[in-house]
Short mmCIF file of C-alpha atoms in Angstrom, two decimals:
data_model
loop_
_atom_site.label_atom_id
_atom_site.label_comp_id
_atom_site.label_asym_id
_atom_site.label_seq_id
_atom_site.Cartn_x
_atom_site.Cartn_y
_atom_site.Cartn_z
CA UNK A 1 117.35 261.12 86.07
CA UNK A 2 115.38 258.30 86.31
CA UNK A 3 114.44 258.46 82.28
CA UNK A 4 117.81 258.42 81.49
CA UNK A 5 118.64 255.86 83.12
CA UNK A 6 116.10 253.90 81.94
CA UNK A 7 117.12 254.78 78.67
CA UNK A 8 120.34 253.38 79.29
CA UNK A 9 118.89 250.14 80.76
CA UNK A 10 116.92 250.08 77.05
CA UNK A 11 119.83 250.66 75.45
CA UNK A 12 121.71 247.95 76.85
CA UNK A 13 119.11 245.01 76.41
CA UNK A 14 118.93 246.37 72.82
CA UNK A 15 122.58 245.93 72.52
CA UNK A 16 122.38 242.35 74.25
CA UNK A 17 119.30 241.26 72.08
CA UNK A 18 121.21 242.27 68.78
CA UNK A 19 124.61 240.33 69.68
CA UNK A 20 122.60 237.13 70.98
CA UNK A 21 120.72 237.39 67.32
CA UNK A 22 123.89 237.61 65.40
CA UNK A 23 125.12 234.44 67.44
CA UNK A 24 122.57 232.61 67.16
CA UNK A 25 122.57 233.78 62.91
CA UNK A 26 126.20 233.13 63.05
CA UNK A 27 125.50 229.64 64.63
CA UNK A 28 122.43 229.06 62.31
CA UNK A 29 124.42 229.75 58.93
CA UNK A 30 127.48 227.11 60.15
CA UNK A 31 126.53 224.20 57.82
CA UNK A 32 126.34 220.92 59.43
CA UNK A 33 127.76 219.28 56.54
CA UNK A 34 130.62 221.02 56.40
CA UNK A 35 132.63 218.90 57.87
CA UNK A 36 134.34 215.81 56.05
CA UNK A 37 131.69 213.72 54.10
CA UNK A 38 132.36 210.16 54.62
CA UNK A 39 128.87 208.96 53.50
CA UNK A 40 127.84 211.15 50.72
CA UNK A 41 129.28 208.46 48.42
CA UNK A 42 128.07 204.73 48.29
CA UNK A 43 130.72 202.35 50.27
CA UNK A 44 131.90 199.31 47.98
CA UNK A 45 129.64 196.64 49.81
CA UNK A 46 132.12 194.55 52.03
CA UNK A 47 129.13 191.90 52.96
CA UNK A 48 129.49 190.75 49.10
CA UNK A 49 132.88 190.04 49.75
CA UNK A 50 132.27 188.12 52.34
CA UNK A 51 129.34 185.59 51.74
CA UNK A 52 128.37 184.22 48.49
CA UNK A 53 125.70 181.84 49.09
CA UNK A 54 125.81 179.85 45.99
CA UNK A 55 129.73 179.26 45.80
CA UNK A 56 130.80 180.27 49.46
CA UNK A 57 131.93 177.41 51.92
CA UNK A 58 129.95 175.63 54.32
CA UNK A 59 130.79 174.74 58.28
CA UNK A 60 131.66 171.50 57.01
CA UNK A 61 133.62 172.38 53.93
CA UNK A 62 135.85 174.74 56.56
CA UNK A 63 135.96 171.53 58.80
CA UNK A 64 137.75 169.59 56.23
CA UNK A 65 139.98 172.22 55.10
CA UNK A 66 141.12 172.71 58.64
CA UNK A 67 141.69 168.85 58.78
CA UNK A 68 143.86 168.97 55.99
CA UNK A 69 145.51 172.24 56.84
CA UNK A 70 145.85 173.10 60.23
CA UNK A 71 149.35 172.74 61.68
CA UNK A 72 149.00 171.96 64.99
CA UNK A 73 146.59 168.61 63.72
CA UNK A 74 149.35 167.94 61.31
CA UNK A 75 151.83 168.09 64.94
CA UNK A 76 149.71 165.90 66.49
CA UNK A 77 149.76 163.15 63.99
CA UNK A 78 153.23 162.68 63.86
CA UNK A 79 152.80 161.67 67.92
CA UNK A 80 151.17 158.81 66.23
CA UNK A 81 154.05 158.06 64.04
CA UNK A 82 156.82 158.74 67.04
CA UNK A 83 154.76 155.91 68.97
CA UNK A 84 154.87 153.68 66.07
CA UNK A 85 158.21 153.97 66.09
CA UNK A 86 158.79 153.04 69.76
CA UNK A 87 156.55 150.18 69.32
CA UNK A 88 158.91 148.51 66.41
CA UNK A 89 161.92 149.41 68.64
CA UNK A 90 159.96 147.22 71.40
CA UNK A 91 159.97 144.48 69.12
CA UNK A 92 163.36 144.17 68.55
CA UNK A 93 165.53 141.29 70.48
CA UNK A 94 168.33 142.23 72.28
CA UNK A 95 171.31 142.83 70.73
CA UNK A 96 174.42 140.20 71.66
CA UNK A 97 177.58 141.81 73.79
CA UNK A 98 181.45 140.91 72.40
CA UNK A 99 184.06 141.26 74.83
CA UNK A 100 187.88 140.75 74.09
CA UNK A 101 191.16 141.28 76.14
CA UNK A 102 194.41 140.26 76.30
CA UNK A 103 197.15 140.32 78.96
CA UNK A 104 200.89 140.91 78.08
CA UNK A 105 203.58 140.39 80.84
CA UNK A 106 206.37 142.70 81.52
CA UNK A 107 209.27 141.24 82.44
CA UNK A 108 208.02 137.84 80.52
CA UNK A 109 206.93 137.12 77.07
CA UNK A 110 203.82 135.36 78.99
CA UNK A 111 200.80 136.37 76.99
CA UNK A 112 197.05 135.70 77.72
CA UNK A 113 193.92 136.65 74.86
CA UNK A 114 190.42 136.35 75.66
CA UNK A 115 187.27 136.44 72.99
CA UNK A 116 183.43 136.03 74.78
CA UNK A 117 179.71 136.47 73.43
CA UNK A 118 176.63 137.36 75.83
CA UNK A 119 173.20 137.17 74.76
CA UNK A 120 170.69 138.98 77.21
CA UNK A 121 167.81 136.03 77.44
CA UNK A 122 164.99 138.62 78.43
CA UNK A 123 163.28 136.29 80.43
CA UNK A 124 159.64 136.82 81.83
CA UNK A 125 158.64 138.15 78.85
CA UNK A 126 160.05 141.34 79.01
CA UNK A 127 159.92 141.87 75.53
CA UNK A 128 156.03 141.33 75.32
CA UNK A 129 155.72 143.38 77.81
CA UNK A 130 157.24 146.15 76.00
CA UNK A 131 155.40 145.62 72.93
CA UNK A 132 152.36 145.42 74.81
CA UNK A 133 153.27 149.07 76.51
CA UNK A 134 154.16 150.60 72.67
CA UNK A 135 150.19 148.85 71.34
CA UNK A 136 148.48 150.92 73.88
CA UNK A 137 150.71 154.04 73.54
CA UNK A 138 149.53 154.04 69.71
CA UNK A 139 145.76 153.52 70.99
CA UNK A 140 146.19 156.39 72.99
CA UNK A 141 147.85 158.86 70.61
CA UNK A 142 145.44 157.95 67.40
CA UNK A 143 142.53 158.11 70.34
CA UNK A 144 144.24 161.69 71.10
CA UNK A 145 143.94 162.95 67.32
CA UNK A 146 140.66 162.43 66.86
CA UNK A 147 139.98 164.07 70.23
CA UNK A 148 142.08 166.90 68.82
CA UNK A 149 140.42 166.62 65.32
CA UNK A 150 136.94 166.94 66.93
CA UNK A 151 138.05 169.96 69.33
CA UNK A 152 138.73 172.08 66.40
CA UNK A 153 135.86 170.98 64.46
CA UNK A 154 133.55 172.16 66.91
CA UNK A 155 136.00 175.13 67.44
CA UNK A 156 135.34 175.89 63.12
CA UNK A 157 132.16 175.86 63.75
CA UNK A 158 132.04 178.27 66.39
CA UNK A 159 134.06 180.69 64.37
CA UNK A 160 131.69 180.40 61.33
CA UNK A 161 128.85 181.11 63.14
CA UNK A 162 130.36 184.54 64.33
CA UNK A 163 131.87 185.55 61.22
CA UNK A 164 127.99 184.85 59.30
CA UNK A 165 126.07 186.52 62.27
CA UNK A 166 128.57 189.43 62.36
CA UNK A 167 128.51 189.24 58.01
CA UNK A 168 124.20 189.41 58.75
CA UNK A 169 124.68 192.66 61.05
CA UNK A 170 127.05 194.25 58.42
CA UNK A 171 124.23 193.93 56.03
CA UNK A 172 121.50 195.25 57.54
CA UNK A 173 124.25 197.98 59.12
CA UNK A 174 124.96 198.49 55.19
CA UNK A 175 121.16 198.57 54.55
CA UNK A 176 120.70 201.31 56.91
CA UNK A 177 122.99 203.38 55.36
CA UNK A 178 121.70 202.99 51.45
CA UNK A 179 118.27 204.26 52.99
CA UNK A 180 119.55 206.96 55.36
CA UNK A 181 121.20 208.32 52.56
CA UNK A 182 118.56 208.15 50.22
CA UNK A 183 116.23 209.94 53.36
CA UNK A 184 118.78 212.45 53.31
CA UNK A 185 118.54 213.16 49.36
CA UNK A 186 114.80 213.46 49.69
CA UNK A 187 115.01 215.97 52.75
CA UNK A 188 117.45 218.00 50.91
CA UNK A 189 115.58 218.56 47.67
CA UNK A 190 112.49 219.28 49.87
CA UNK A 191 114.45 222.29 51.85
CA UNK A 192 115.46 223.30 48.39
CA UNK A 193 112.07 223.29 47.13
CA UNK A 194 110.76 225.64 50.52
CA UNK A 195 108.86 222.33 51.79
CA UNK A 196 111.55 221.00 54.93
CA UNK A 197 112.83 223.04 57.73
CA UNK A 198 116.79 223.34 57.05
CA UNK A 199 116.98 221.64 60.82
CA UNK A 200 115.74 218.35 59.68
CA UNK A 201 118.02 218.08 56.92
CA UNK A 202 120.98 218.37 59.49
CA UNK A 203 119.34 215.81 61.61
CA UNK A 204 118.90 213.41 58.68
CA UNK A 205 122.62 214.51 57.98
CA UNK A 206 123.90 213.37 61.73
CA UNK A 207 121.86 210.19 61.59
CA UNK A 208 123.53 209.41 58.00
CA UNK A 209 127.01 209.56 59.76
CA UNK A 210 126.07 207.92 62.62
CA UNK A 211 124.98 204.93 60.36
CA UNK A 212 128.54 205.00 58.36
CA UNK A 213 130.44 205.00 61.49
CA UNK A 214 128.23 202.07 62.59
CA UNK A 215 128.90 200.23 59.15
CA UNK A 216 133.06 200.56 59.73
CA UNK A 217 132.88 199.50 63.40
CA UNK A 218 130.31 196.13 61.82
CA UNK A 219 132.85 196.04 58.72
CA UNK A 220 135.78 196.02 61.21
CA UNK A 221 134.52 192.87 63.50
CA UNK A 222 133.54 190.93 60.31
CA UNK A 223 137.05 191.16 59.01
CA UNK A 224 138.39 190.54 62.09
CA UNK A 225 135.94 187.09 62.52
CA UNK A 226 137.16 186.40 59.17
CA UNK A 227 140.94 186.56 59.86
CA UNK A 228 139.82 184.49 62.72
CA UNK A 229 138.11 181.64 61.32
CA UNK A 230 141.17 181.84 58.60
CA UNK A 231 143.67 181.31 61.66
CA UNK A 232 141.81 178.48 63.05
CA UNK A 233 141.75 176.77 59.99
CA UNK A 234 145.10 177.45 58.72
CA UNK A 235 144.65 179.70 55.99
CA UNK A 236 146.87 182.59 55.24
CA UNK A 237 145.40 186.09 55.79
CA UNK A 238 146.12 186.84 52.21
CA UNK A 239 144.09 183.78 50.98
CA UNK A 240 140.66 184.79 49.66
CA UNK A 241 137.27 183.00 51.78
CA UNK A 242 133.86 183.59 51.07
CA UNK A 243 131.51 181.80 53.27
CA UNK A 244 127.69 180.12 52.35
CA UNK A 245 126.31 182.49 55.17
CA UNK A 246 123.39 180.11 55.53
CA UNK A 247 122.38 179.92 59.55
CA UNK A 248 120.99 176.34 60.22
CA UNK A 249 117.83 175.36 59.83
CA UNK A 250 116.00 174.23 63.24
CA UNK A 251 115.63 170.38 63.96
CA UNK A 252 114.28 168.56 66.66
CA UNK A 253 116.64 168.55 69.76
CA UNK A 254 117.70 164.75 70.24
CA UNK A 255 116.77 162.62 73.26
CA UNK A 256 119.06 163.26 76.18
CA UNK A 257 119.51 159.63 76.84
CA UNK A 258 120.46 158.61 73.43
CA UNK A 259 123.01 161.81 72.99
CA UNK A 260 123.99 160.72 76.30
CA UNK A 261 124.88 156.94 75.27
CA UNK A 262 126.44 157.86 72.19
CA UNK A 263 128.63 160.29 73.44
CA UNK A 264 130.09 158.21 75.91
CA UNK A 265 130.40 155.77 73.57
CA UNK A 266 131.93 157.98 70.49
CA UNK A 267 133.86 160.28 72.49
CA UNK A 268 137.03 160.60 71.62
CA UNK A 269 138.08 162.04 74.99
CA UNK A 270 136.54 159.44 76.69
CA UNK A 271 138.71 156.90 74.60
CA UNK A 272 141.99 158.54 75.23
CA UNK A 273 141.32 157.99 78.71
CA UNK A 274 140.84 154.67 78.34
CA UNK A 275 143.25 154.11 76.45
CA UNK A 276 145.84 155.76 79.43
CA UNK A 277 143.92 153.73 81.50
CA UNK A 278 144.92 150.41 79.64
CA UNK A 279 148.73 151.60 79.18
CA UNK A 280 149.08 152.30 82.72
CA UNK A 281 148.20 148.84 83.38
CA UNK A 282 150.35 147.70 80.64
CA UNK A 283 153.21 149.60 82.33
CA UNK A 284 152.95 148.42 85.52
CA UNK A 285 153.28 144.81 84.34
CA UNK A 286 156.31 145.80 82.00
CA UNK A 287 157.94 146.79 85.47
CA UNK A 288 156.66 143.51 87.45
CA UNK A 289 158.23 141.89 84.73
CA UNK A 290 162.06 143.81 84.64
CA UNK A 291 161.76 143.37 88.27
CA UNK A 292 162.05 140.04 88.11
CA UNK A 293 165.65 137.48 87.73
CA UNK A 294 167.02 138.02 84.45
CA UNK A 295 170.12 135.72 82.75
CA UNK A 296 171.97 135.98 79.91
CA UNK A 297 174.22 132.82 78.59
CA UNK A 298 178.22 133.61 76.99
CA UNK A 299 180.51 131.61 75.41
CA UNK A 300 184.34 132.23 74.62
CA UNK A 301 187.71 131.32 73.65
CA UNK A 302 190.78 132.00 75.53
CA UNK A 303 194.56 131.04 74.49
CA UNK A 304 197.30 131.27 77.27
CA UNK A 305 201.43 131.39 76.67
CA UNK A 306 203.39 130.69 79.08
CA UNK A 307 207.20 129.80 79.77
CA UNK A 308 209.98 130.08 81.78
CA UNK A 309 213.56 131.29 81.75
CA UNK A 310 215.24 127.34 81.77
CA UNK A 311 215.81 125.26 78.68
CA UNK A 312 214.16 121.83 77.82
CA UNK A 313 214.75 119.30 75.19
CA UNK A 314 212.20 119.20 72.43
CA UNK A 315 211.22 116.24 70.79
CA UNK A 316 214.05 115.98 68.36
CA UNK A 317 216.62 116.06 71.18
CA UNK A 318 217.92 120.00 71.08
CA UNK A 319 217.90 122.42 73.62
CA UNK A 320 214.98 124.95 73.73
CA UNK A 321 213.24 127.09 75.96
CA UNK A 322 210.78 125.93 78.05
CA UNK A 323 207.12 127.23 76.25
CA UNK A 324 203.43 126.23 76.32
CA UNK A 325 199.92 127.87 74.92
CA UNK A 326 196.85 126.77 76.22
CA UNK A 327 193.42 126.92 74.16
CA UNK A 328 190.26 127.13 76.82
CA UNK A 329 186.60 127.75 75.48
CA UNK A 330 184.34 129.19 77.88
CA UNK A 331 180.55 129.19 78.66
CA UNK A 332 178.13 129.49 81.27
CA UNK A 333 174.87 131.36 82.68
CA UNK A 334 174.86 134.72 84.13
CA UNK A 335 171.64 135.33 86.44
CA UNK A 336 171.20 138.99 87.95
CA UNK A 337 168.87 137.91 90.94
CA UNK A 338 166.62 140.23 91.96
CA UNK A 339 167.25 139.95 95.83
CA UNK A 340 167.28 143.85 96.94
CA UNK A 341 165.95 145.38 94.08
CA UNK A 342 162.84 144.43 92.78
CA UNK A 343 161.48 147.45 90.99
CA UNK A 344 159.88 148.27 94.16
CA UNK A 345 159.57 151.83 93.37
CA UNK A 346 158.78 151.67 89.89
CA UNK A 347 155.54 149.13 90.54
CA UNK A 348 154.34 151.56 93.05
CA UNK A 349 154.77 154.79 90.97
CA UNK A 350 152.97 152.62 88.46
CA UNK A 351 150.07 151.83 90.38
CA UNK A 352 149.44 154.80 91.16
CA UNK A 353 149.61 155.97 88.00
CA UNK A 354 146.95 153.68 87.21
CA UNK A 355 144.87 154.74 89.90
CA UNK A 356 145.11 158.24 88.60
CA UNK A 357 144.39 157.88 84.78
CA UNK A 358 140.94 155.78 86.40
CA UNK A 359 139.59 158.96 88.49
CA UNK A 360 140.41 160.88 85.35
CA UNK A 361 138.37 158.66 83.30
CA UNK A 362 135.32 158.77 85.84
CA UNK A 363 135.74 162.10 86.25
CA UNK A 364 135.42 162.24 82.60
CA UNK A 365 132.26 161.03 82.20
CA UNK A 366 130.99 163.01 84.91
CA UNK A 367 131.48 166.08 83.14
CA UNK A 368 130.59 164.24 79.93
CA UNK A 369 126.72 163.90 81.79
CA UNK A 370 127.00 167.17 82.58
CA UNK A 371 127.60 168.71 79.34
CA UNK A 372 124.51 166.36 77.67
CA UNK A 373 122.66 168.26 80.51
CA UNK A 374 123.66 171.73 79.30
CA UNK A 375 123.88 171.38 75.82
CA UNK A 376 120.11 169.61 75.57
CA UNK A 377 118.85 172.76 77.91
CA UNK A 378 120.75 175.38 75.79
CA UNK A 379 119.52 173.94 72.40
CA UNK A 380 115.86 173.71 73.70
CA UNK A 381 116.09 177.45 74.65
CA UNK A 382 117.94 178.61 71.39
CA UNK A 383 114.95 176.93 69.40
CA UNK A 384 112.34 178.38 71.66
CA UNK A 385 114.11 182.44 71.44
CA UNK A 386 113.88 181.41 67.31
CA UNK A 387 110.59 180.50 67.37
CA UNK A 388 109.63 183.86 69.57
CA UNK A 389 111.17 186.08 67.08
CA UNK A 390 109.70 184.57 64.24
CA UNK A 391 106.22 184.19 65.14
CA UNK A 392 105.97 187.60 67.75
CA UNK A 393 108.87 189.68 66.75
CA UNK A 394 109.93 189.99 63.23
CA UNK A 395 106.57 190.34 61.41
CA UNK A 396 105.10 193.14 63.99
CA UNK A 397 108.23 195.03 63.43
CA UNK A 398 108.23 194.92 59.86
CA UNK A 399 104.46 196.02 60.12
CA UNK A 400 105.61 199.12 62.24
CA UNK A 401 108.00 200.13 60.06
CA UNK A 402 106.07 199.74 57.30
CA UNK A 403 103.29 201.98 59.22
CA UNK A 404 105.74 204.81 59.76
CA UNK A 405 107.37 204.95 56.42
CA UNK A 406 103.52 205.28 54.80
CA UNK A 407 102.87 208.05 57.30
CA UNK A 408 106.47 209.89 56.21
CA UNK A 409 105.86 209.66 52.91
CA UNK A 410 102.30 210.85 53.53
CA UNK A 411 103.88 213.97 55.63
CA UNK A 412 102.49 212.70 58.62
CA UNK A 413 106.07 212.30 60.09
CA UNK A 414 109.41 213.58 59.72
CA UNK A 415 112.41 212.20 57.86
CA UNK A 416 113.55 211.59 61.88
CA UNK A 417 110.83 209.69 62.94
CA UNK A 418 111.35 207.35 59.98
CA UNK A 419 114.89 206.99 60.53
CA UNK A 420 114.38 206.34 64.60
CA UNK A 421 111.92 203.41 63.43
CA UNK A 422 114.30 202.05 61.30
CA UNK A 423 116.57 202.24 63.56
CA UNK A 424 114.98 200.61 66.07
CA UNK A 425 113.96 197.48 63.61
CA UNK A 426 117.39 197.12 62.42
CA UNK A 427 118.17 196.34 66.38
CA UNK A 428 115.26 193.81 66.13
CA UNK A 429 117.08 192.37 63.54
CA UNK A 430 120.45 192.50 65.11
CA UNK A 431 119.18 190.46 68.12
CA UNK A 432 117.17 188.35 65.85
CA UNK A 433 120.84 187.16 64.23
CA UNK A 434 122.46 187.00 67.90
CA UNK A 435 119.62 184.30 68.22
CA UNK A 436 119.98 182.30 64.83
CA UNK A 437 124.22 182.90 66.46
CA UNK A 438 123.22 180.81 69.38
CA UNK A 439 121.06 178.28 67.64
CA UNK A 440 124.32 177.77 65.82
CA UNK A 441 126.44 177.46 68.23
CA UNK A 442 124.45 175.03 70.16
CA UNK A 443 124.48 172.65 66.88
CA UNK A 444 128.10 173.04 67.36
CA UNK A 445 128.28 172.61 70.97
CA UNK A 446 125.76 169.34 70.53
CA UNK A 447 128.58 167.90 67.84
CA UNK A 448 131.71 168.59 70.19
CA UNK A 449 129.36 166.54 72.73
CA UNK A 450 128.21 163.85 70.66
CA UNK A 451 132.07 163.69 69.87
CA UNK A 452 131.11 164.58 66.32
CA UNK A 453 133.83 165.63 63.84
CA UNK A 454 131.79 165.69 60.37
CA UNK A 455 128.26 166.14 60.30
CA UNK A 456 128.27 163.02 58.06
CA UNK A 457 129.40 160.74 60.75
CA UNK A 458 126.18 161.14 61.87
CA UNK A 459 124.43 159.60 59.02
#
């Protein structure tokens, strides 16, 4: 009894060993690459598309363009016009007022008509007032332009630098993939020639993937920095734009005082504020002035009929009703005195106006001293994380790689090892372009600072 079942017990593990070896056969013979084949075949290169460094366009060449073409800076300068045009109209005298009447009675043929000019005197200078109010209006919409004109410079700039850093990653993304695939053609003649294991050939096949999908997500968020930067600078999606590409090369940070004295010198922001500063006080003198006795002088003619229901004798003797017109000319002064209201009101929501557009303006150039500060510290540190890759980071890597790849080719390492090394100095490289990114933006940050709109104001 106990043989048999043993026997069966035998029997049964037999049965279980055969069926887990046909799995695992059954597993073992499902190619890898039979699923769809994105990366077999070499992707047109979207990187060339993007960046031509001979012919492509600088930071400042997209600067200008957006200058030229962006619609909301296009807006912006017709405020200047619209001021313009309410500074003329505060120029202009006032215009004379005609009155006429007449009278007509009804149960006589009594008959009164009445012709007057006024002509407003604008005393106090009222009207310099005004024109004084329109000059600093224009002052503070050109200041406003080139506040808005340096805003989107530095904003430009800021887009450039992401759409070249994210252009850099798509090319050593696109890099990755030439040599996985061409690690994957080696490993696949040496399984056919009895020298691989069939299992690293389907790793090499996985990593090859892995690196296309990588190179659409990188293609994806270059287009999409592209579009951007076309946006900003008011180009139509359609419209082709290859940039230079070239990251900038690294300068001396400048002195914190002098960056800090010309900015609050040059800044346009700074200047608008002033300028509001200036037209509130221009304002609340316009309002002293209104608030004060005003006169206006008329003049007219008036002719009066009158008669009455009797008869007279006229001069040669006959009988005739009993008639006369009158002729009067008028004139005279009309004062409106200023005893009850006095623009009262108006002067105070003036003042405090005033008082207002001052704390903005010191508040201003607060956070004018504070950005100096931050954008000295930040470009000091961007220049320090490029010097650390380039003297500690970038060679050692290249040496490692260049270490492992002798040892593949040697057969000293696998096809995966290779591939992980890569791998690992194309992420060196990736964070050695979100530097060179920063350094970038920091230039840009330093211009929108300085109040910089074209690197040649500089000069």
């Amino acid at each position: 009894m106990k043989r048999k079942n043993c026997f069966r017990l035998s029997a049964a593990l037999l049965w279980l060993n055969c069926a887990a070896a046909l799995a695992l056969g059954q597993v073992a013979s499902v190619p890898v690459e039979s699923a769809p084949a994105p990366a077999s075949a070499a992707p047109i290169s979207v990187y060339a598309r993007l960046i031509d460094p001979a012919k492509g366009m600088t930071a400042d060449d997209l600067v200008r363009y957006a200058l030229e073409h962006n619609g909301e800076l296009l807006a912006a300068r017709r405020m200047i016009a619209e001021a313009q045009g309410r500074l003329r109209q505060a120029g202009l005298k006032a215009n004379p007022m005609l009155e006429t009447s007449g009278k007509q009675a009804v149960t006589t043929p009594d008959n009164n008509q009445m012709f007057s000019v006024e002509l407003p005197l604008e005393l106090g200078g009222r009207r310099q007032a005004r024109v004084l109010v329109g000059q600093r209006e224009v002052e503070m919409r050109q200041a406003e332009v080139r506040d808005f004109e340096r805003k989107l410079a530095a904003e430009v700039r800021m887009k450039y630098a992401d759409a070249i850093a994210t252009a850099r990653k798509l090319k050593l993304t696109e890099e990755l993939l030439e040599s996985t695939r061409n690690s994957h053609q080696l490993v696949q003649a040496r399984v056919e020639h009895g020298k691989s294991a069939v299992l690293e050939k389907n790793e090499v096949w996985v990593e090859l993937n892995r690196a296309d999908a990588a190179r659409l997500n990188v293609e994806s968020k270059a287009e999409i920095a592209l579009l951007e930067l076309k946006k900003v600078i008011g180009a139509p999606p359609e419209e082709q734009l290859e940039l230079r590409g070239e990251f900038a090369a690294v300068q001396p940070a400048p002195a914190a005082a002098e960056l800090l004295k010309q900015a609050l010198a040059m800044r346009p922001d700074l200047m608008t504020l002033r300028a509001a500063e200036r037209l509130a006080e221009a304002q609340i003198e316009q309002v002293r002035r209104e608030g004060r006795i005003e006169a206006s002088v008329f003049a007219g003619y008036e002719r009066m009929s009158n008669g009455y229901d009797v008869l007279g004798f006229n001069e040669a003797g006959r009988l005739t009703p009993v008639n006369a017109v009158f002729h009067y000319a008028t004139f005279g002064v009309r004062f409106t005195l200023p005893t009850r209201n006095k623009n009262q009101g108006m002067i105070e929501a003036a003042v405090a106006a005033a008082e207002a557009a001052r704390h903005r303006r010191e508040f201003a150039e607060l956070v004018v001293r504070n950005e100096v500060a931050s954008v000295t510290a930040r470009l000091e540190r961007a220049r320090a994380a490029l010097a650390v890759y380039r003297e500690r980071v970038l060679a050692p890597a290249q040496q490692n790689l260049d270490v492992v790849q002798k040892t593949y080719t040697l057969g000293y390492k696998t096809a995966l090892d290779y591939l992980t090394e890569q791998r690992r100095y194309i992420e060196v490289e990736n964070d050695y372009t979100e530097a060179l990114k920063e350094y970038l933006e920091a230039l840009a940050e330093l211009d929108r600072v300085a109040g910089v709109t074209l690197r040649e104001e500089k000069q």
